[in-house]
Coordinates of C-alpha atoms in Angstrom, one line a residue:
X1 CA 0.0 0.0 0.0
X2 CA 1.2 3.5 -0.6
X3 CA -0.2 7.0 -0.1
X4 CA -1.1 9.0 -3.2
X5 CA 1.2 11.8 -4.1
X6 CA -0.7 15.1 -4.3
X7 CA -0.2 17.2 -7.4
X8 CA -1.8 20.6 -8.0
X9 CA -2.1 22.3 -11.3
X10 CA -2.4 26.1 -11.2
X11 CA -4.2 27.3 -14.3
X12 CA -3.6 30.9 -15.5
X13 CA -6.5 33.3 -15.3
X14 CA -8.2 33.9 -18.6
X15 CA -7.6 37.6 -18.1
X16 CA -3.9 37.2 -17.4
X17 CA -1.6 38.9 -19.8
X18 CA 1.5 37.3 -18.4
X19 CA 3.4 34.7 -20.5
X20 CA 2.8 31.2 -19.6
X21 CA 4.8 30.0 -16.7
X22 CA 5.3 33.5 -15.3
X23 CA 3.8 35.0 -12.1
X24 CA 4.5 37.6 -9.4
X25 CA 5.2 34.9 -6.8
X26 CA 6.7 31.5 -7.3
X27 CA 4.2 28.7 -7.0
X28 CA 5.0 26.3 -4.2
X29 CA 4.5 22.7 -5.2
X30 CA 2.7 20.5 -2.7
X31 CA 4.8 17.8 -1.3
X32 CA 3.4 14.3 -1.6
X33 CA 3.4 12.0 1.5
X34 CA 6.5 9.8 1.9
X35 CA 5.8 6.4 0.3
X36 CA 5.0 3.8 2.8
X37 CA 6.7 0.4 2.6
X38 CA 4.2 -2.5 2.1
X39 CA 3.3 -4.7 5.0
X40 CA 5.4 -8.0 4.9
X41 CA 3.1 -11.0 5.0
X42 CA 4.7 -13.9 6.8
X43 CA 4.1 -17.7 6.5
X44 CA 5.3 -19.6 9.6
X45 CA 6.8 -23.0 9.2
X46 CA 6.6 -24.8 12.5
X47 CA 4.9 -24.3 15.8
X48 CA 7.6 -24.8 18.4
X49 CA 9.1 -22.6 21.1
X50 CA 11.2 -20.5 18.9
X51 CA 8.3 -19.9 16.5
X52 CA 6.2 -18.7 19.4
X53 CA 8.9 -16.2 20.3
X54 CA 9.4 -14.9 16.7
X55 CA 5.7 -14.4 16.1
X56 CA 5.1 -12.8 19.5
X57 CA 7.8 -10.3 18.9
X58 CA 5.6 -8.9 16.1
X59 CA 2.6 -8.1 18.4
X60 CA 3.3 -4.4 18.3
X61 CA 4.3 -4.3 14.7
X62 CA 1.1 -4.9 12.8
X63 CA 1.6 -1.8 10.8
X64 CA 4.7 -3.5 9.3
X65 CA 4.2 -7.2 9.6
X66 CA 1.3 -9.6 9.2
X67 CA 1.2 -13.2 10.3
X68 CA -0.6 -14.6 7.2
X69 CA -0.3 -18.4 7.6
X70 CA 1.1 -21.2 9.6
X71 CA 2.1 -24.7 8.5
X72 CA 2.9 -27.9 10.4
X73 CA 3.1 -31.6 9.6
X74 CA 0.1 -31.8 12.0
X75 CA -2.9 -29.8 10.9
X76 CA -4.2 -29.9 14.5
X77 CA -1.0 -28.2 15.8
X78 CA -1.2 -25.6 13.0
X79 CA -4.8 -24.9 13.7
X80 CA -4.1 -24.6 17.5
X81 CA -1.2 -22.2 16.9
X82 CA -3.2 -20.2 14.4
X83 CA -6.0 -19.7 17.0
X84 CA -3.5 -18.7 19.7
X85 CA -1.6 -16.2 17.4
X86 CA -4.7 -15.0 15.5
X87 CA -3.4 -16.3 12.2
X88 CA -6.2 -16.8 9.5
X89 CA -4.8 -19.7 7.6
X90 CA -3.5 -23.0 8.9
X91 CA -2.0 -25.8 6.8
X92 CA -1.3 -29.4 7.6
X93 CA 1.6 -29.6 5.1
X94 CA 4.4 -27.3 4.1
X95 CA 3.5 -27.7 0.4
X96 CA 0.1 -26.1 0.9
X97 CA 1.6 -23.0 2.4
X98 CA 4.2 -22.9 -0.4
X99 CA 1.3 -22.7 -2.9
X100 CA -0.4 -19.8 -0.9
X101 CA 0.0 -16.7 -3.1
X102 CA -0.8 -14.4 -0.2
X103 CA 2.5 -15.3 1.6
X104 CA 5.5 -13.1 0.9
X105 CA 8.1 -14.8 3.1
X106 CA 8.4 -17.9 5.1
X107 CA 10.0 -18.1 8.6
X108 CA 11.4 -21.6 9.1
X109 CA 11.6 -22.7 12.8
X110 CA 11.7 -26.4 12.7
X111 CA 14.4 -28.9 13.8
X112 CA 17.9 -28.4 12.2
X113 CA 18.0 -31.5 9.9
X114 CA 14.8 -30.4 8.1
X115 CA 15.9 -26.8 7.3
X116 CA 17.4 -27.7 3.9
X117 CA 14.4 -29.4 2.4
X118 CA 11.9 -26.9 3.8
X119 CA 13.9 -23.9 2.6
X120 CA 14.3 -25.5 -0.9
X121 CA 10.6 -26.1 -1.1
X122 CA 9.7 -22.4 -0.3
X123 CA 12.5 -21.0 -2.5
X124 CA 11.3 -23.1 -5.5
X125 CA 7.8 -21.8 -4.9
X126 CA 9.1 -18.2 -5.2
X127 CA 8.9 -17.3 -1.5
X128 CA 11.4 -15.3 0.3
X129 CA 12.9 -17.3 3.2
X130 CA 14.2 -16.5 6.7
X131 CA 15.5 -19.8 8.2
X132 CA 16.7 -20.4 11.8
X133 CA 20.3 -21.2 12.3
X134 CA 22.1 -23.3 11.2
X135 CA 20.7 -22.7 7.7
X136 CA 21.6 -26.3 6.8
X137 CA 23.8 -29.1 8.2
X138 CA 26.6 -28.7 5.7
X139 CA 28.3 -26.0 3.7
X140 CA 27.4 -27.9 0.5
X141 CA 23.7 -27.6 1.3
X142 CA 24.1 -24.0 2.3
X143 CA 25.7 -23.1 -1.0
X144 CA 22.9 -24.9 -2.8
X145 CA 20.3 -22.8 -1.1
X146 CA 22.2 -19.6 -1.8
X147 CA 22.5 -20.6 -5.5
X148 CA 18.8 -21.4 -5.6
X149 CA 17.8 -18.1 -4.1
X150 CA 19.9 -16.3 -6.7
X151 CA 18.4 -18.3 -9.5
X152 CA 14.8 -17.7 -8.3
X153 CA 15.6 -14.0 -7.5
X154 CA 14.2 -14.2 -4.0
X155 CA 15.4 -13.2 -0.6
X156 CA 17.2 -15.7 1.7
X157 CA 18.7 -15.2 5.2
X158 CA 20.0 -17.4 8.0
X159 CA 18.4 -16.4 11.3
X160 CA 21.4 -14.8 12.9
X161 CA 19.2 -12.3 14.7
X162 CA 22.2 -11.3 16.9
X163 CA 23.5 -9.0 14.2
X164 CA 20.4 -6.8 14.1
X165 CA 20.7 -5.8 17.8
X166 CA 21.6 -2.1 18.4
X167 CA 24.6 -3.2 20.4
X168 CA 26.3 -4.6 17.3
X169 CA 26.0 -1.2 15.6
X170 CA 27.6 0.4 18.7
X171 CA 30.4 -2.3 18.6
X172 CA 31.2 -1.6 15.0
X173 CA 31.5 2.1 15.7
X174 CA 33.8 1.7 18.6
X175 CA 36.1 -0.7 16.8
X176 CA 36.3 1.4 13.7
X177 CA 37.1 4.5 15.8
X178 CA 39.8 2.6 17.7
X179 CA 38.2 3.0 21.1
X180 CA 39.9 -0.1 22.5
X181 CA 43.0 0.2 20.2
X182 CA 44.2 -2.6 18.0
X183 CA 42.1 -5.6 18.6
X184 CA 44.2 -8.7 19.4
X185 CA 41.9 -11.4 21.0
X186 CA 38.4 -12.5 21.4
X187 CA 37.3 -14.9 24.1
X188 CA 33.8 -16.4 23.9
X189 CA 32.3 -18.8 26.5
X190 CA 28.8 -20.0 25.7
X191 CA 26.9 -23.0 27.2
X192 CA 24.6 -24.4 29.7
X193 CA 24.2 -27.8 31.5
X194 CA 21.6 -29.8 29.5
X195 CA 22.1 -33.2 31.0
X196 CA 18.9 -34.9 29.6
X197 CA 20.3 -37.1 26.8
X198 CA 16.8 -37.7 25.4
X199 CA 16.5 -34.1 24.2
X200 CA 17.3 -32.9 20.7
X201 CA 20.5 -31.3 22.0
X202 CA 22.1 -34.8 22.4
X203 CA 20.4 -36.6 19.5
X204 CA 22.4 -36.9 16.3
X205 CA 19.3 -37.6 14.3
X206 CA 17.9 -34.2 15.3
X207 CA 21.0 -32.2 14.7
X208 CA 22.3 -32.3 18.2
X209 CA 25.7 -31.1 19.4
X210 CA 27.3 -27.9 20.8
X211 CA 28.6 -26.7 17.4
X212 CA 25.2 -27.0 15.6
X213 CA 23.2 -25.5 18.5
X214 CA 25.4 -22.7 19.9
X215 CA 28.6 -22.9 17.9
X216 CA 27.0 -20.9 15.1
X217 CA 26.6 -17.9 17.3
X218 CA 30.2 -18.0 18.6
X219 CA 31.8 -18.4 15.2
X220 CA 29.6 -15.7 13.5
X221 CA 30.5 -13.2 16.3
X222 CA 34.3 -13.7 16.0
X223 CA 34.2 -13.4 12.2
X224 CA 31.9 -10.3 12.4
X225 CA 34.3 -8.5 14.8
X226 CA 37.5 -9.1 12.8
X227 CA 35.8 -8.7 9.4
X228 CA 34.6 -5.2 10.5
X229 CA 38.3 -4.2 10.9
X230 CA 39.7 -5.9 7.8
X231 CA 40.9 -9.3 9.0
X232 CA 40.2 -12.8 7.7
X233 CA 40.5 -16.2 9.3
X234 CA 43.4 -18.2 8.0
X235 CA 43.5 -21.3 10.4
X236 CA 41.0 -23.3 12.3
X237 CA 41.9 -25.6 15.2
X238 CA 39.5 -27.5 17.5
X239 CA 39.3 -30.2 20.3
X240 CA 36.2 -31.6 21.8
X241 CA 34.7 -33.9 24.4
X242 CA 32.4 -36.3 22.5
X243 CA 29.7 -38.5 23.9
X244 CA 31.2 -42.0 23.5
X245 CA 28.1 -43.5 22.2
X246 CA 26.4 -40.8 20.0
X247 CA 29.5 -38.9 19.0
X248 CA 27.7 -35.7 19.7
X249 CA 30.1 -32.9 20.8
X250 CA 29.2 -32.1 24.3
X251 CA 31.9 -29.5 24.8
X252 CA 34.1 -28.0 21.9
X253 CA 36.9 -25.5 22.0
X254 CA 37.7 -23.7 18.8
X255 CA 40.6 -21.5 18.0
X256 CA 40.4 -19.2 15.0
X257 CA 43.6 -17.6 13.8
X258 CA 43.2 -14.5 11.7
X259 CA 45.9 -12.8 9.6
X260 CA 48.3 -10.4 11.5
X261 CA 48.2 -12.8 14.5
X262 CA 44.7 -12.0 15.6
X263 CA 43.0 -14.8 17.7
X264 CA 39.6 -15.9 18.8
X265 CA 39.1 -18.7 21.3
X266 CA 35.6 -20.2 21.5
X267 CA 34.3 -22.5 24.2
X268 CA 30.9 -24.1 23.5
X269 CA 29.3 -26.5 25.9
X270 CA 26.0 -28.5 26.4
X271 CA 27.2 -29.9 29.8
X272 CA 28.5 -26.9 31.7
X273 CA 27.2 -23.6 32.9
X274 CA 29.3 -21.0 31.0
X275 CA 29.3 -17.2 31.6
X276 CA 27.8 -16.7 28.1
X277 CA 30.0 -13.7 27.4
X278 CA 32.1 -12.4 24.6
X279 CA 35.2 -10.4 25.5
X280 CA 37.1 -8.4 22.9
X281 CA 40.5 -7.1 23.9
X282 CA 42.8 -4.6 22.3
X283 CA 45.9 -2.6 23.0
X284 CA 44.0 0.2 24.8
X285 CA 41.2 -1.7 26.5
X286 CA 38.4 -4.1 26.1
X287 CA 34.6 -4.6 25.9
X288 CA 32.4 -7.3 27.1
X289 CA 28.8 -8.3 26.1
X290 CA 26.6 -10.6 28.1
X291 CA 24.4 -13.1 26.2
X292 CA 26.2 -11.9 23.1
X293 CA 23.7 -13.6 20.7
X294 CA 20.9 -11.3 21.9
X295 CA 22.7 -8.6 23.9
X296 CA 21.3 -5.7 25.9
X297 CA 24.4 -4.8 28.0
X298 CA 27.7 -3.7 26.8
X299 CA 30.7 -2.8 29.1
X300 CA 33.4 -0.7 27.4
X301 CA 36.5 -0.2 29.5
X302 CA 34.5 -0.7 32.7
X303 CA 31.7 1.6 31.7
X304 CA 28.2 -0.1 31.3
X305 CA 25.8 0.7 28.5
X306 CA 22.2 -0.7 28.4
X307 CA 20.2 -1.1 25.2
X308 CA 16.8 -2.7 26.3
X309 CA 14.7 -4.6 23.8
X310 CA 11.3 -3.2 22.9
X311 CA 8.4 -3.8 25.2
X312 CA 5.8 -6.3 23.8
X313 CA 2.1 -6.2 24.8
X314 CA -0.5 -8.8 24.5
X315 CA -1.2 -12.3 25.8
X316 CA 1.4 -15.0 26.1
X317 CA 5.0 -15.2 27.2
X318 CA 8.4 -15.6 25.6
X319 CA 10.4 -18.9 26.0
X320 CA 13.9 -17.4 25.6
X321 CA 15.7 -14.4 26.8
X322 CA 15.4 -11.1 24.9
X323 CA 13.1 -12.6 22.3
X324 CA 11.4 -9.3 21.8
X325 CA 14.5 -8.4 19.8
X326 CA 13.4 -10.7 17.0
X327 CA 11.6 -7.5 15.7
X328 CA 15.0 -6.0 14.8
X329 CA 15.6 -8.9 12.4
X330 CA 12.0 -8.8 11.0
X331 CA 12.2 -5.0 10.4
X332 CA 15.6 -5.1 8.7
X333 CA 14.5 -8.0 6.4
X334 CA 11.3 -6.1 5.5
X335 CA 13.3 -3.1 4.5
X336 CA 15.7 -5.2 2.5
X337 CA 12.9 -7.0 0.6
X338 CA 11.0 -3.7 -0.1
X339 CA 14.3 -2.3 -1.3
X340 CA 14.7 -5.1 -3.8
X341 CA 17.6 -6.8 -2.0
X342 CA 18.0 -10.6 -1.9
X343 CA 20.2 -10.6 1.3
X344 CA 20.8 -8.2 4.2
X345 CA 24.0 -6.2 4.8
X346 CA 24.0 -7.6 8.3
X347 CA 23.9 -11.3 7.3
X348 CA 25.1 -11.7 3.7
X349 CA 25.3 -15.1 2.0
X350 CA 29.1 -15.1 2.0
X351 CA 29.1 -14.9 5.8
X352 CA 26.6 -17.7 6.1
X353 CA 28.6 -19.9 3.8
X354 CA 31.9 -19.1 5.6
X355 CA 30.3 -19.9 9.0
X356 CA 29.0 -23.2 7.6
X357 CA 32.4 -24.1 6.1
X358 CA 34.1 -23.5 9.5
X359 CA 31.6 -25.7 11.3
X360 CA 32.2 -28.4 8.7
X361 CA 36.0 -28.1 9.4
X362 CA 35.6 -28.2 13.2
X363 CA 33.3 -31.2 13.2
X364 CA 35.8 -33.1 11.0
X365 CA 38.6 -32.1 13.3
X366 CA 36.8 -33.4 16.4
X367 CA 35.4 -36.5 14.7
X368 CA 31.7 -35.7 15.4
X369 CA 28.9 -37.9 14.1
X370 CA 28.3 -37.6 10.3
X371 CA 32.0 -37.0 9.5
X372 CA 34.7 -39.4 8.3

């Protein structure tokens, strides 16, 4: 939808003797209203906890986003979710939603091993796609989806929502301006104790393991920091503690070496309570961010800065910390699509592919399931 631009013609009086286009005073043209970006109509693939949070974050954004449809392998679950979230259309298969011409973009929030096939289905149907991380289970499949999106001329993004948070903009600025000097090291510790081996976190058939679940966030952050100041990774090292039966990596330590001797050391764990922080240190100081994948607090050289997520009204509750921040991602994607872009500046395809390649390398180095 867009507002009409007003245009006023000023006819000359029949008695006027002035040449056409001449007058005593210049005629001021009326300015039209600024063109409004269309509302983005979302199809929701899945009905789990993360989907609940992504959709609830849009409660106060109905002028920009519309929850158009939801699909699940269970029609009953889709209908229940549609009723809860006030979505008009519910489908018992992903194919049905792919055929819905009223859906602009699909958010995929299902279990990791099913991301690839679902994304491929929707891309082939000409839908834009935002898929939760990891986009796929291998760099080969990730490249396939990026190539498909390019061929179909549609938008595709991996759900690295972290990069849309305001703190990331602040970090980029302080690094570029040299506020902590020459950055030398990054230390990331992320994890929690999830002892129940019957959950998806420990199940190789459901894409379990520290690297697939939380390693994506750690790797993308390290790459993002160093890439912003012109450095590229040139060596990957890793060690891990694997479950002896499932070969799922319960704790993995990754070292990324960048050119000019820059280092990042990442500890990712499913079996220990980590501080969940990222510390970036330079020659003049350091900064630390808590819950760096969805940050609201930044400490720069001992000085604390707070960036609260938006307040969300309406019924229901979030399952995960700072999920109201999903709206940052949704708004950026809406702007990109309405601007004719196929990827966002925050999460370009080349970054998604590189993260996927590093995860492949790490998993091979540690001998995780699915590798030779």
